[in-house]
Short mmCIF file of C-alpha atoms and ligand atoms in Angstrom, two decimals:
data_model
loop_
_atom_site.label_atom_id
_atom_site.label_comp_id
_atom_site.label_asym_id
_atom_site.label_seq_id
_atom_site.Cartn_x
_atom_site.Cartn_y
_atom_site.Cartn_z
CA UNK A 2 90.61 145.64 150.43
CA UNK A 3 91.56 147.85 147.62
CA UNK A 4 93.67 149.46 149.73
CA UNK A 5 95.13 146.65 151.15
CA UNK A 6 96.18 145.39 148.11
CA UNK A 7 97.91 148.46 146.11
CA UNK A 8 100.27 148.85 149.33
CA UNK A 9 101.11 145.24 148.94
CA UNK A 10 101.83 145.66 145.28
CA UNK A 11 103.67 149.06 145.90
CA UNK A 12 106.08 146.86 148.52
CA UNK A 13 106.68 143.96 146.39
CA UNK A 14 107.59 146.66 143.61
CA UNK A 15 109.88 148.55 145.75
CA UNK A 16 112.13 145.60 146.42
CA UNK A 17 112.05 144.04 142.84
CA UNK A 18 112.60 146.92 140.32
CA UNK A 19 116.08 147.97 141.88
CA UNK A 20 117.50 144.49 141.85
CA UNK A 21 115.88 143.66 138.31
CA UNK A 22 117.87 146.56 136.99
CA UNK A 23 120.72 145.33 138.72
CA UNK A 24 120.83 142.39 136.48
CA UNK A 25 122.32 144.74 133.62
CA UNK A 26 125.41 143.23 131.33
CA UNK A 27 128.28 142.44 133.39
CA UNK A 28 131.27 144.58 132.63
CA UNK A 29 134.19 143.28 130.90
CA UNK A 30 136.53 141.03 132.95
CA UNK A 31 140.27 140.91 131.53
CA UNK A 32 142.50 137.99 133.02
CA UNK A 33 146.55 139.03 131.63
CA UNK A 34 148.50 135.67 132.17
CA UNK A 35 152.21 135.42 130.89
CA UNK A 36 154.13 132.45 130.78
CA UNK A 37 157.41 133.82 131.24
CA UNK A 38 159.65 132.83 128.12
CA UNK A 39 157.23 130.38 125.93
CA UNK A 40 158.63 130.78 122.71
CA UNK A 41 155.26 131.13 119.75
CA UNK A 42 156.51 127.79 118.69
CA UNK A 43 156.61 125.57 121.56
CA UNK A 44 152.92 124.89 120.58
CA UNK A 45 154.12 122.69 117.61
CA UNK A 46 157.27 121.35 118.77
CA UNK A 47 155.74 119.48 121.84
CA UNK A 48 152.40 118.16 122.61
CA UNK A 49 150.81 120.92 124.33
CA UNK A 50 146.83 120.06 124.23
CA UNK A 51 145.07 122.29 126.38
CA UNK A 52 146.80 125.19 124.66
CA UNK A 53 145.05 124.15 121.14
CA UNK A 54 142.13 123.48 123.46
CA UNK A 55 142.11 127.28 123.71
CA UNK A 56 143.16 128.11 120.51
CA UNK A 57 140.17 126.37 118.93
CA UNK A 58 137.78 127.94 121.16
CA UNK A 59 139.65 131.20 121.06
CA UNK A 60 142.35 133.70 119.02
CA UNK A 61 145.88 132.54 118.31
CA UNK A 62 148.44 134.90 116.59
CA UNK A 63 151.36 133.12 115.66
CA UNK A 64 153.96 135.46 115.34
CA UNK A 65 154.46 138.54 118.17
CA UNK A 66 156.88 141.30 117.72
CA UNK A 67 157.95 141.58 120.96
CA UNK A 68 160.21 145.12 121.45
CA UNK A 69 163.88 145.31 121.78
CA UNK A 70 165.45 144.25 123.97
CA UNK A 71 163.97 140.80 124.02
CA UNK A 72 164.02 140.64 128.06
CA UNK A 73 161.58 140.30 130.57
CA UNK A 74 161.13 143.39 132.13
CA UNK A 75 161.27 145.84 129.20
CA UNK A 76 158.81 143.30 127.60
CA UNK A 77 156.69 143.12 130.49
CA UNK A 78 155.98 146.66 130.55
CA UNK A 79 155.36 147.18 127.27
CA UNK A 80 152.94 144.74 127.81
CA UNK A 81 151.31 146.62 129.99
CA UNK A 82 151.86 150.26 128.77
CA UNK A 83 151.88 150.21 124.87
CA UNK A 84 154.95 151.72 124.83
CA UNK A 85 158.68 150.77 123.37
CA UNK A 86 161.33 150.20 126.02
CA UNK A 87 163.11 153.88 125.15
CA UNK A 88 159.36 155.42 125.69
CA UNK A 89 158.76 154.18 129.25
CA UNK A 90 162.07 154.03 130.64
CA UNK A 91 162.64 149.89 131.43
CA UNK A 92 165.01 149.69 129.15
CA UNK A 93 166.77 146.38 130.06
CA UNK A 94 166.83 144.08 133.14
CA UNK A 95 169.69 145.48 134.89
CA UNK A 96 170.29 149.80 134.04
CA UNK A 97 172.02 152.63 135.41
CA UNK A 98 170.11 156.24 135.21
CA UNK A 99 173.03 158.81 135.32
CA UNK A 100 170.42 161.39 136.10
CA UNK A 101 169.10 159.87 139.47
CA UNK A 102 172.77 157.89 139.94
CA UNK A 103 170.61 154.97 141.07
CA UNK A 104 171.53 151.61 139.47
CA UNK A 105 168.41 148.98 139.03
CA UNK A 106 168.93 145.50 139.23
CA UNK A 107 166.93 142.39 140.78
CA UNK A 108 169.85 141.15 142.57
CA UNK A 109 169.99 144.17 144.45
CA UNK A 110 166.48 144.82 145.09
CA UNK A 111 166.71 148.01 143.61
CA UNK A 112 163.68 147.66 140.93
CA UNK A 113 161.41 148.64 143.89
CA UNK A 114 163.20 152.34 143.29
CA UNK A 115 159.66 153.58 141.86
CA UNK A 116 161.34 156.37 139.88
CA UNK A 117 162.38 153.96 137.36
CA UNK A 118 158.99 153.45 136.71
CA UNK A 119 157.63 156.32 136.65
CA UNK A 120 158.04 157.23 132.57
CA UNK A 121 154.55 155.82 132.04
CA UNK A 122 151.25 154.71 133.86
CA UNK A 123 150.76 150.93 133.24
CA UNK A 124 147.26 149.65 132.93
CA UNK A 125 146.53 149.37 136.25
CA UNK A 126 146.81 152.42 137.41
CA UNK A 127 144.68 153.75 134.38
CA UNK A 128 142.04 151.16 135.32
CA UNK A 129 141.96 152.31 138.65
CA UNK A 130 142.02 155.92 137.94
CA UNK A 131 138.97 154.94 135.91
CA UNK A 132 136.98 153.61 138.78
CA UNK A 133 137.73 150.11 138.34
CA UNK A 134 140.03 147.38 140.59
CA UNK A 135 142.93 145.58 139.39
CA UNK A 136 144.50 142.54 140.63
CA UNK A 137 147.82 141.16 140.48
CA UNK A 138 150.03 138.14 141.32
CA UNK A 139 153.24 138.92 141.01
CA UNK A 140 153.51 140.50 137.65
CA UNK A 141 156.68 142.02 137.29
CA UNK A 142 156.46 145.90 138.50
CA UNK A 143 153.31 145.09 140.37
CA UNK A 144 154.54 145.12 143.78
CA UNK A 145 156.15 148.76 143.17
CA UNK A 146 154.38 151.98 143.94
CA UNK A 147 154.39 153.28 140.77
CA UNK A 148 152.94 157.24 140.84
CA UNK A 149 152.15 156.72 144.27
CA UNK A 150 149.88 153.73 143.54
CA UNK A 151 149.94 149.83 143.94
CA UNK A 152 147.34 148.04 141.91
CA UNK A 153 144.18 147.55 144.13
CA UNK A 154 145.42 144.26 145.05
CA UNK A 155 148.59 142.56 144.52
CA UNK A 156 150.59 139.73 145.94
CA UNK A 157 154.80 141.22 146.64
CA UNK A 158 157.17 139.21 144.77
CA UNK A 159 157.80 135.73 145.73
CA UNK A 160 159.41 133.36 143.35
CA UNK A 161 158.54 130.01 145.99
CA UNK A 162 154.47 131.00 145.62
CA UNK A 163 152.67 128.09 143.61
CA UNK A 164 151.12 128.71 140.31
CA UNK A 165 147.90 127.37 141.98
CA UNK A 166 148.20 129.86 144.84
CA UNK A 167 148.23 132.59 142.60
CA UNK A 168 145.34 131.61 140.82
CA UNK A 169 143.32 130.89 143.80
CA UNK A 170 144.03 134.45 144.58
CA UNK A 171 143.10 136.21 141.56
CA UNK A 172 139.94 133.99 141.11
CA UNK A 173 138.84 135.11 145.27
CA UNK A 174 139.48 138.44 143.68
CA UNK A 175 137.48 138.58 140.79
CA UNK A 176 134.09 136.91 142.73
CA UNK A 177 134.46 139.06 145.43
CA UNK A 178 132.36 141.64 146.86
CA UNK A 179 133.87 144.42 145.48
CA UNK A 180 135.67 142.44 142.32
CA UNK A 181 138.83 143.50 140.24
CA UNK A 182 137.82 143.81 136.36
CA UNK A 183 141.77 143.39 135.34
CA UNK A 184 143.98 140.36 136.74
CA UNK A 185 147.70 140.05 135.72
CA UNK A 186 148.94 136.55 136.74
CA UNK A 187 152.87 135.56 135.64
CA UNK A 188 154.24 132.89 136.16
CA UNK A 189 158.68 132.10 136.06
CA UNK A 190 158.45 128.58 133.80
CA UNK A 191 159.45 128.08 130.93
CA UNK A 192 162.17 130.60 130.86
CA UNK A 193 164.23 129.31 133.64
CA UNK A 194 164.36 125.57 132.09
CA UNK A 195 164.91 127.43 128.88
CA UNK A 196 168.09 129.31 129.83
CA UNK A 197 169.02 126.19 131.40
CA UNK A 198 168.83 123.43 129.33
CA UNK A 199 168.68 125.35 126.20
CA UNK A 200 165.28 125.46 123.92
CA UNK A 201 166.83 122.69 121.26
CA UNK A 202 167.19 120.49 124.15
CA UNK A 203 164.76 117.05 124.16
CA UNK A 204 164.32 117.44 128.25
CA UNK A 205 162.50 120.99 127.19
CA UNK A 206 159.13 118.04 126.82
CA UNK A 207 158.51 117.75 130.24
CA UNK A 208 158.78 121.32 130.80
CA UNK A 209 156.19 122.19 128.32
CA UNK A 210 154.07 119.44 129.15
CA UNK A 211 154.23 120.94 133.06
CA UNK A 212 153.01 124.80 131.54
CA UNK A 213 150.69 122.98 129.77
CA UNK A 214 149.05 121.19 132.42
CA UNK A 215 149.12 124.79 134.75
CA UNK A 216 147.01 125.75 131.52
CA UNK A 217 144.91 123.13 131.47
CA UNK A 218 144.53 124.02 135.88
CA UNK A 219 143.86 127.83 135.26
CA UNK A 220 140.87 126.76 132.94
CA UNK A 221 139.13 124.35 135.42
CA UNK A 222 139.37 126.55 138.06
CA UNK A 223 137.88 129.58 136.30
CA UNK A 224 134.99 127.10 134.86
CA UNK A 225 135.13 126.39 138.78
CA UNK A 226 134.11 129.76 139.49
CA UNK A 227 132.06 130.05 136.47
CA UNK A 228 134.37 132.73 135.31
CA UNK A 229 135.80 130.87 131.90
CA UNK A 230 133.46 131.92 129.49
CA UNK A 231 132.94 135.24 130.94
CA UNK A 232 136.21 136.39 131.54
CA UNK A 233 138.33 137.77 128.46
CA UNK A 234 141.72 135.59 128.91
CA UNK A 235 144.95 136.42 127.40
CA UNK A 236 147.75 133.82 127.47
CA UNK A 237 150.80 135.11 125.97
CA UNK A 238 154.99 135.72 127.09
CA UNK A 239 157.64 138.28 126.81
CA UNK A 240 159.67 136.80 124.72
CA UNK A 241 161.57 133.43 123.20
CA UNK A 242 164.31 131.64 123.57
CA UNK A 243 167.37 131.00 121.63
CA UNK A 244 169.97 128.28 121.69
CA UNK A 245 173.62 128.89 122.91
CA UNK A 246 176.35 126.99 123.05
CA UNK A 247 180.00 127.22 124.49
CA UNK A 248 181.52 127.42 121.09
CA UNK A 249 179.34 130.46 120.39
CA UNK A 250 181.48 132.82 122.94
CA UNK A 251 183.11 136.51 122.11
CA UNK A 252 185.20 137.26 124.72
CA UNK A 253 185.42 141.25 125.34
CA UNK A 254 188.69 140.87 127.32
CA UNK A 255 190.16 139.71 123.88
CA UNK A 256 189.49 143.45 122.67
CA UNK A 257 189.64 145.99 124.99
CA UNK A 258 190.50 146.58 128.37
CA UNK A 259 187.96 146.01 131.19
CA UNK A 260 189.33 148.83 132.96
CA UNK A 261 188.13 151.30 130.41
CA UNK A 262 184.59 150.40 130.84
CA UNK A 263 181.42 149.34 132.93
CA UNK A 264 179.62 147.09 131.90
CA UNK A 265 175.68 147.79 133.03
CA UNK A 266 173.75 145.05 131.19
CA UNK A 267 174.76 141.38 130.09
CA UNK A 268 174.52 139.26 127.07
CA UNK A 269 173.40 139.25 124.33
CA UNK A 270 172.54 142.79 124.84
CA UNK A 271 175.94 144.62 126.52
CA UNK A 272 175.32 147.73 127.76
CA UNK A 273 178.47 149.60 127.68
CA UNK A 274 178.94 152.88 129.95
CA UNK A 275 183.01 154.18 128.84
CA UNK A 276 184.88 155.78 131.58
CA UNK A 277 185.35 159.07 131.75
CA UNK A 278 186.91 160.24 128.26
CA UNK A 279 187.45 156.40 127.08
CA UNK A 280 184.13 156.33 124.80
CA UNK A 281 186.39 156.36 121.64
CA UNK A 282 188.97 154.36 122.91
CA UNK A 283 186.29 151.45 123.74
CA UNK A 284 184.31 152.06 120.61
CA UNK A 285 187.33 151.71 118.37
CA UNK A 286 188.42 148.69 120.02
CA UNK A 287 185.06 146.63 119.66
CA UNK A 288 183.38 148.14 116.08
CA UNK A 289 185.35 145.45 114.14
CA UNK A 290 185.97 142.62 116.87
CA UNK A 291 184.34 139.93 115.68
CA UNK A 292 182.05 139.41 113.09
CA UNK A 293 178.83 138.25 115.08
CA UNK A 294 178.88 140.99 117.43
CA UNK A 295 177.58 144.34 116.45
CA UNK A 296 178.89 147.39 118.08
CA UNK A 297 176.28 150.94 118.16
CA UNK A 298 177.53 154.28 119.51
CA UNK A 299 174.04 154.76 120.93
CA UNK A 300 173.10 157.35 117.98
CA UNK A 301 173.70 155.56 115.64
CA UNK A 302 171.25 152.67 117.06
CA UNK A 303 168.84 151.68 114.07
CA UNK A 304 165.70 153.63 114.52
CA UNK A 305 163.45 150.87 113.66
CA UNK A 306 164.29 148.97 117.41
CA UNK A 307 163.17 152.07 119.04
CA UNK A 308 166.24 152.02 121.17
CA UNK A 309 168.04 155.44 121.65
CA UNK A 310 165.79 157.78 123.19
CA UNK A 311 166.43 157.02 126.84
CA UNK A 312 169.51 158.92 129.24
CA UNK A 313 169.07 155.34 130.56
CA UNK A 314 170.31 153.62 127.20
CA UNK A 315 174.14 153.29 127.55
CA UNK A 316 176.55 155.11 124.77
CA UNK A 317 177.72 151.67 123.59
CA UNK A 318 175.52 148.84 122.94
CA UNK A 319 177.01 145.59 121.80
CA UNK A 320 174.56 143.13 120.34
CA UNK A 321 175.08 139.42 119.21
CA UNK A 322 173.79 137.32 116.73
CA UNK A 323 171.48 135.11 117.37
CA UNK A 324 173.25 131.98 119.40
CA UNK A 325 175.84 133.84 120.10
CA UNK A 326 177.18 135.17 123.88
CA UNK A 327 178.95 138.41 124.94
CA UNK A 328 180.92 137.84 127.66
CA UNK A 329 184.03 139.55 129.56
CA UNK A 330 186.11 135.92 129.35
CA UNK A 331 184.38 132.63 129.32
CA UNK A 332 184.80 132.01 133.14
CA UNK A 333 181.42 134.25 133.74
CA UNK A 334 177.87 132.73 133.99
CA UNK A 335 176.82 130.80 130.76
CA UNK A 336 173.43 129.83 130.30
CA UNK A 337 172.69 127.22 126.95
CA UNK A 338 169.76 129.55 126.34
CA UNK A 339 169.54 133.20 126.23
CA UNK A 340 166.81 135.89 124.89
CA UNK A 341 167.60 139.80 124.58
CA UNK A 342 168.58 139.45 120.57
CA UNK A 343 167.00 141.56 117.75
CA UNK A 344 163.36 141.69 117.65
CA UNK A 345 163.20 140.82 114.33
CA UNK A 346 164.64 137.17 114.97
CA UNK A 347 161.56 134.73 115.34
CA UNK A 348 163.26 132.42 117.38
CA UNK A 349 162.74 136.06 120.24
CA UNK A 350 159.16 135.92 119.46
CA UNK A 351 156.57 134.78 122.05
CA UNK A 352 153.33 133.12 122.18
CA UNK A 353 150.08 134.81 122.30
CA UNK A 354 146.35 133.53 122.39
CA UNK A 355 143.18 134.40 123.89
CA UNK A 356 139.75 133.38 124.46
CA UNK A 357 136.19 134.82 126.15
CA UNK A 358 133.18 137.01 125.30
CA UNK A 359 135.52 139.65 123.63
CA UNK A 360 137.35 137.65 121.12
CA UNK A 361 136.51 135.41 118.08
CA UNK A 362 136.37 131.38 117.58
CA UNK A 363 139.12 129.39 116.23
CA UNK A 364 140.64 132.69 114.05
CA UNK A 365 144.33 132.73 113.61
CA UNK A 366 146.04 135.68 112.92
CA UNK A 367 150.11 135.58 111.42
CA UNK A 368 151.16 138.65 113.50
CA UNK A 369 150.72 141.45 115.69
CA UNK A 370 153.25 144.03 117.97
CA UNK A 371 153.60 143.66 121.38
CA UNK A 372 152.68 147.09 121.58
CA UNK A 373 148.90 146.65 120.59
CA UNK A 374 147.96 145.09 123.61
CA UNK A 375 147.61 147.61 125.42
CA UNK A 376 145.18 149.02 123.54
CA UNK A 377 143.29 146.18 123.26
CA UNK A 378 143.26 145.72 126.84
CA UNK A 379 141.95 149.17 127.29
CA UNK A 380 139.48 148.39 125.10
CA UNK A 381 138.11 145.32 126.48
CA UNK A 382 138.40 146.78 129.87
CA UNK A 383 136.34 150.30 128.81
CA UNK A 384 138.97 152.66 130.09
CA UNK A 385 140.35 155.41 127.94
CA UNK A 386 144.14 154.58 127.08
CA UNK A 387 146.53 156.55 127.35
CA UNK A 388 149.08 157.98 124.18
CA UNK A 389 150.97 154.50 123.30
CA UNK A 390 153.13 153.05 120.32
CA UNK A 391 150.32 150.27 119.85
CA UNK A 392 146.80 150.53 117.66
CA UNK A 393 143.91 148.87 118.37
CA UNK A 394 143.08 149.27 114.85
CA UNK A 395 146.06 146.16 114.21
CA UNK A 396 144.09 143.84 116.29
CA UNK A 397 140.43 144.85 115.68
CA UNK A 398 140.31 141.58 113.15
CA UNK A 399 140.30 139.56 116.77
CA UNK A 400 137.15 140.86 117.90
CA UNK A 401 133.99 139.89 117.96
CA UNK A 402 131.76 141.89 116.51
CA UNK A 403 128.95 142.13 118.63
CA UNK A 404 130.94 142.73 122.14
CA UNK A 405 132.88 143.98 123.89
CA UNK A 406 129.77 146.28 124.76
CA UNK A 407 131.11 149.54 126.42
CA UNK A 408 131.46 148.29 129.79
CA UNK A 409 129.74 150.67 133.04
CA UNK A 410 131.57 150.59 136.18
CA UNK A 411 129.63 148.99 138.79
CA UNK A 412 129.05 152.06 140.67
CA UNK A 413 127.51 153.47 137.90
CA UNK A 414 125.22 150.51 136.96
CA UNK A 415 123.87 150.88 140.46
CA UNK A 416 123.44 154.48 140.28
CA UNK A 417 121.86 153.94 137.15
CA UNK A 418 119.54 151.17 138.74
CA UNK A 419 118.55 153.23 141.24
CA UNK A 420 117.13 156.17 139.27
CA UNK A 421 115.12 153.38 137.67
CA UNK A 422 114.02 151.88 140.02
CA UNK A 423 113.03 155.60 141.99
CA UNK A 424 111.56 156.53 138.73
CA UNK A 425 109.06 153.56 138.12
CA UNK A 426 108.35 153.36 141.88
CA UNK A 427 107.08 157.26 141.20
CA UNK A 428 104.67 156.47 138.59
CA UNK A 429 103.83 153.62 140.55
CA UNK A 430 103.34 155.70 143.68
CA UNK A 431 101.09 158.28 141.03
CA UNK A 432 98.92 155.72 139.61
CA UNK A 433 98.07 154.56 143.08
CA UNK A 434 97.31 157.81 144.09
CA UNK A 435 95.14 158.31 140.74
CA UNK A 436 93.35 155.58 141.31
CA UNK A 437 93.18 155.64 145.04
CA UNK A 438 91.23 159.42 144.83
CA UNK A 439 88.81 158.30 141.68
CA UNK A 440 87.97 155.66 143.72
CA UNK A 441 87.47 157.65 146.82
CA UNK A 442 85.44 160.17 144.89
CA UNK A 443 83.27 157.58 143.12
CA UNK A 444 82.74 156.22 146.58
CA UNK A 445 81.45 159.56 147.78
CA UNK A 446 79.47 160.23 144.93
CA UNK A 447 77.60 156.98 145.33
CA UNK A 448 77.21 157.88 149.24
CA UNK A 449 75.66 161.70 148.31
CA UNK A 450 73.55 160.02 145.89
CA UNK A 451 72.35 157.37 147.82
CA UNK A 452 72.03 159.63 150.61
CA UNK A 453 69.53 161.98 148.40
CA UNK A 454 67.71 158.96 147.43
CA UNK A 455 66.95 158.23 151.05
CA UNK A 456 66.08 161.67 151.60
CA UNK A 457 64.01 162.10 148.60
CA UNK A 458 62.30 158.34 149.14
CA UNK A 459 59.89 159.15 151.87
CA UNK A 460 58.59 162.48 149.85
CA UNK A 461 57.92 160.22 147.17
CA UNK A 462 56.33 158.16 149.31
CA UNK A 463 54.21 160.99 150.41
ZN1 ZN B 518 161.38 136.82 130.66
#
């Protein structure tokens, strides 16, 4: 009876203990969302209840100083590396590398040449090398094999894949048997409509309302999957947008022969590669050409722009004043909105808000640098950051003081739980044996005593 009871108790302990000890705190999950070209002040210009709801329950940074040039590829790569463009190597949307003798261009699909991306290690690689899993839905660069590594889960870039499908994929990855801890979500709007309409156009209202609806959809889906309260969700963008006008066009053909140079990147930052021996001719022709165009030789680009130490930055850079466009002539493509201007200009700054267990609630901060996002992400994920141009100290005030705790990898958690289970199990077995032996010894002693009594009794009767 006693033995049976003990066996049952031990069996239950063996089943319960390892599972009980698996209920360790969940590791911190992070979902980074970029709505391309979402300017910082769209939430004040247009009704955006979903954005304001998130802000009320989370944090909001009014202005993000992104990196020069304020274009899509350089800034998306900065967000995931913490580096200025000159350091991570994606210096423009259109590039030419004289060392590789290769061009980088979305139009020519040459962005898949991994060598362009390998001056840096983006966060999904760092995350994976430190034992975690990453998932990416169309984030620029995540379908490129960088340093021989893809994100653990990713979607090959396809603009026609809906926002809803991208969200569904991420939720599937976050909740799978082998869950990701880092998700990256990219959406092309409101950049495309911002270019087409111009940010000052009243028709931007339905465009921003639609983004607000998409954010609401994302929050509802995360809530349904029970991820909203346990995931650190950061909603941001790569750059803002400025209003252009056909009255503000600088035509290079009026000042310099186009046969003297090759135009590598386009307005409002025009990267110029002069033909051999023609650098000074081109520079001298342009330097005083137009009051709304600044002309730099590469070595004279101001250090505050952090934009000169890369072989992919061309010998001459033309930068237009806000709202101006630099074309070769008026027959070149022209749009009513553009970005790429000086990153000190508020209209170039993107939105930034966040919600989750690691963040404070209803807190607003005036400004931060987009380079600070990478060390923040590493902190939230519990991974060691690589050296970057950002600093966690600059954004520590956004974090709730009690979290995040150092997260443990699932395998570490499981081995810890296993160790605890085995340790407690061993103690129980030891205690059981001790009690059992004691019980056995007592029974034997009683039996011997009884025997002695039985033997003695007849003698006593005598
Ligand atoms: Zn963009």
